[in-house]
Amino acid sequence: MRRVWYSYWLSVLFNFVTLFGLVFGASSALFVKLVSLPDILNNLLQVQLGAVPTYVWQVFSQAVSQGEFLTLISLGLIVFSLLSFKIYLYIPRREMRFG
């Protein structure tokens, strides 16, 4: 009976959705730890509406030039896991055929 539980927990742990959930959770926790989200929102609210894309580009370029790669990697993992999870949800399933 122990082998059945081991195989069950391994199948749950290595499930595609579980792995994406773990990657998303870890990267979002790391991102919140590294970046102050209220400060970012406050800064975005102070920028004029037409200048938001250039402001975002300047923030990313300053992050690269100042060596904040861990922050950018965590943000990239969040975006990648969300986009991959969305793609995984829309993959059509095969119908089971009996007989």
PDB file of C-alpha atoms in Angstrom:
ATOM      1  CA  MET A   1       0.000   0.000   0.000  1.00  0.00           C
ATOM      2  CA  ARG A   2       2.927   2.287   0.637  1.00  0.00           C
ATOM      3  CA  ARG A   3       4.002   2.041  -3.006  1.00  0.00           C
ATOM      4  CA  VAL A   4       0.569   3.203  -4.099  1.00  0.00           C
ATOM      5  CA  TRP A   5       0.806   6.325  -1.934  1.00  0.00           C
ATOM      6  CA  TYR A   6       4.365   7.008  -3.100  1.00  0.00           C
ATOM      7  CA  SER A   7       3.358   6.790  -6.740  1.00  0.00           C
ATOM      8  CA  TYR A   8       0.281   8.934  -6.081  1.00  0.00           C
ATOM      9  CA  TRP A   9       2.274  11.713  -4.399  1.00  0.00           C
ATOM     10  CA  LEU A  10       4.966  11.582  -7.081  1.00  0.00           C
ATOM     11  CA  SER A  11       2.322  11.909  -9.798  1.00  0.00           C
ATOM     12  CA  VAL A  12       0.777  14.880  -7.969  1.00  0.00           C
ATOM     13  CA  LEU A  13       4.158  16.512  -7.368  1.00  0.00           C
ATOM     14  CA  PHE A  14       5.382  16.145 -10.946  1.00  0.00           C
ATOM     15  CA  ASN A  15       2.089  17.136 -12.536  1.00  0.00           C
ATOM     16  CA  PHE A  16       2.408  19.901 -15.145  1.00  0.00           C
ATOM     17  CA  VAL A  17      -0.002  22.239 -13.371  1.00  0.00           C
ATOM     18  CA  THR A  18       1.612  21.658  -9.965  1.00  0.00           C
ATOM     19  CA  LEU A  19       5.050  22.518 -11.297  1.00  0.00           C
ATOM     20  CA  PHE A  20       3.757  25.732 -12.861  1.00  0.00           C
ATOM     21  CA  GLY A  21       2.012  26.605  -9.613  1.00  0.00           C
ATOM     22  CA  LEU A  22       5.225  26.086  -7.669  1.00  0.00           C
ATOM     23  CA  VAL A  23       7.236  28.178 -10.146  1.00  0.00           C
ATOM     24  CA  PHE A  24       4.629  30.942 -10.096  1.00  0.00           C
ATOM     25  CA  GLY A  25       4.357  30.953  -6.318  1.00  0.00           C
ATOM     26  CA  ALA A  26       8.096  30.993  -5.726  1.00  0.00           C
ATOM     27  CA  SER A  27       8.786  33.680  -8.316  1.00  0.00           C
ATOM     28  CA  SER A  28       5.953  35.919  -7.127  1.00  0.00           C
ATOM     29  CA  ALA A  29       7.074  35.561  -3.493  1.00  0.00           C
ATOM     30  CA  LEU A  30      10.619  36.463  -4.550  1.00  0.00           C
ATOM     31  CA  PHE A  31       9.356  39.419  -6.591  1.00  0.00           C
ATOM     32  CA  VAL A  32       7.310  40.777  -3.681  1.00  0.00           C
ATOM     33  CA  LYS A  33      10.323  40.341  -1.387  1.00  0.00           C
ATOM     34  CA  LEU A  34      12.649  42.207  -3.778  1.00  0.00           C
ATOM     35  CA  VAL A  35      10.306  44.968  -4.988  1.00  0.00           C
ATOM     36  CA  SER A  36       8.008  47.311  -3.107  1.00  0.00           C
ATOM     37  CA  LEU A  37       4.750  47.140  -5.054  1.00  0.00           C
ATOM     38  CA  PRO A  38       3.058  50.138  -3.360  1.00  0.00           C
ATOM     39  CA  ASP A  39       6.032  52.316  -4.334  1.00  0.00           C
ATOM     40  CA  ILE A  40       5.816  51.137  -7.944  1.00  0.00           C
ATOM     41  CA  LEU A  41       2.094  51.875  -8.115  1.00  0.00           C
ATOM     42  CA  ASN A  42       2.631  55.270  -6.500  1.00  0.00           C
ATOM     43  CA  ASN A  43       5.352  56.100  -9.048  1.00  0.00           C
ATOM     44  CA  LEU A  44       3.148  54.955 -11.932  1.00  0.00           C
ATOM     45  CA  LEU A  45       0.312  57.162 -10.727  1.00  0.00           C
ATOM     46  CA  GLN A  46       2.623  60.190 -10.768  1.00  0.00           C
ATOM     47  CA  VAL A  47       3.656  59.674 -14.401  1.00  0.00           C
ATOM     48  CA  GLN A  48       1.599  61.319 -17.149  1.00  0.00           C
ATOM     49  CA  LEU A  49      -0.521  58.899 -19.148  1.00  0.00           C
ATOM     50  CA  GLY A  50       1.327  59.294 -22.448  1.00  0.00           C
ATOM     51  CA  ALA A  51       4.723  58.806 -20.813  1.00  0.00           C
ATOM     52  CA  VAL A  52       3.990  55.433 -19.156  1.00  0.00           C
ATOM     53  CA  PRO A  53       5.649  53.250 -21.858  1.00  0.00           C
ATOM     54  CA  THR A  54       8.849  55.303 -21.774  1.00  0.00           C
ATOM     55  CA  TYR A  55       8.795  55.252 -17.962  1.00  0.00           C
ATOM     56  CA  VAL A  56       8.450  51.453 -17.929  1.00  0.00           C
ATOM     57  CA  TRP A  57      11.292  51.161 -20.457  1.00  0.00           C
ATOM     58  CA  GLN A  58      13.505  53.424 -18.325  1.00  0.00           C
ATOM     59  CA  VAL A  59      12.768  51.354 -15.214  1.00  0.00           C
ATOM     60  CA  PHE A  60      13.726  48.118 -16.984  1.00  0.00           C
ATOM     61  CA  SER A  61      16.859  49.627 -18.525  1.00  0.00           C
ATOM     62  CA  GLN A  62      17.949  50.988 -15.132  1.00  0.00           C
ATOM     63  CA  ALA A  63      17.324  47.582 -13.558  1.00  0.00           C
ATOM     64  CA  VAL A  64      19.562  45.939 -16.160  1.00  0.00           C
ATOM     65  CA  SER A  65      22.279  48.572 -15.856  1.00  0.00           C
ATOM     66  CA  GLN A  66      22.282  48.441 -12.045  1.00  0.00           C
ATOM     67  CA  GLY A  67      22.490  44.650 -11.945  1.00  0.00           C
ATOM     68  CA  GLU A  68      19.056  43.784 -10.573  1.00  0.00           C
ATOM     69  CA  PHE A  69      18.912  40.564 -12.563  1.00  0.00           C
ATOM     70  CA  LEU A  70      17.183  38.550  -9.844  1.00  0.00           C
ATOM     71  CA  THR A  71      14.222  40.919  -9.929  1.00  0.00           C
ATOM     72  CA  LEU A  72      13.986  40.732 -13.713  1.00  0.00           C
ATOM     73  CA  ILE A  73      14.333  36.941 -13.699  1.00  0.00           C
ATOM     74  CA  SER A  74      11.557  36.597 -11.123  1.00  0.00           C
ATOM     75  CA  LEU A  75       9.313  38.901 -13.181  1.00  0.00           C
ATOM     76  CA  GLY A  76      10.113  36.902 -16.306  1.00  0.00           C
ATOM     77  CA  LEU A  77       9.236  33.636 -14.543  1.00  0.00           C
ATOM     78  CA  ILE A  78       5.910  35.098 -13.415  1.00  0.00           C
ATOM     79  CA  VAL A  79       5.009  36.153 -16.946  1.00  0.00           C
ATOM     80  CA  PHE A  80       6.229  32.881 -18.474  1.00  0.00           C
ATOM     81  CA  SER A  81       4.332  30.714 -16.003  1.00  0.00           C
ATOM     82  CA  LEU A  82       1.109  32.688 -16.456  1.00  0.00           C
ATOM     83  CA  LEU A  83       1.321  32.529 -20.244  1.00  0.00           C
ATOM     84  CA  SER A  84       2.254  28.843 -20.266  1.00  0.00           C
ATOM     85  CA  PHE A  85      -0.537  27.963 -17.869  1.00  0.00           C
ATOM     86  CA  LYS A  86      -3.042  29.763 -20.076  1.00  0.00           C
ATOM     87  CA  ILE A  87      -1.802  27.858 -23.120  1.00  0.00           C
ATOM     88  CA  TYR A  88      -1.999  24.587 -21.201  1.00  0.00           C
ATOM     89  CA  LEU A  89      -5.638  25.206 -20.262  1.00  0.00           C
ATOM     90  CA  TYR A  90      -6.709  25.633 -23.887  1.00  0.00           C
ATOM     91  CA  ILE A  91      -5.096  22.467 -25.251  1.00  0.00           C
ATOM     92  CA  PRO A  92      -7.966  20.261 -26.451  1.00  0.00           C
ATOM     93  CA  ARG A  93      -8.298  16.914 -24.707  1.00  0.00           C
ATOM     94  CA  ARG A  94      -8.658  13.659 -26.574  1.00  0.00           C
ATOM     95  CA  GLU A  95     -11.964  11.932 -26.203  1.00  0.00           C
ATOM     96  CA  MET A  96     -11.921   8.473 -24.712  1.00  0.00           C
ATOM     97  CA  ARG A  97     -13.068   5.758 -27.061  1.00  0.00           C
ATOM     98  CA  PHE A  98     -14.558   2.591 -25.730  1.00  0.00           C
ATOM     99  CA  GLY A  99     -14.373  -0.574 -27.739  1.00  0.00           C
TER     100      GLY A  99
END
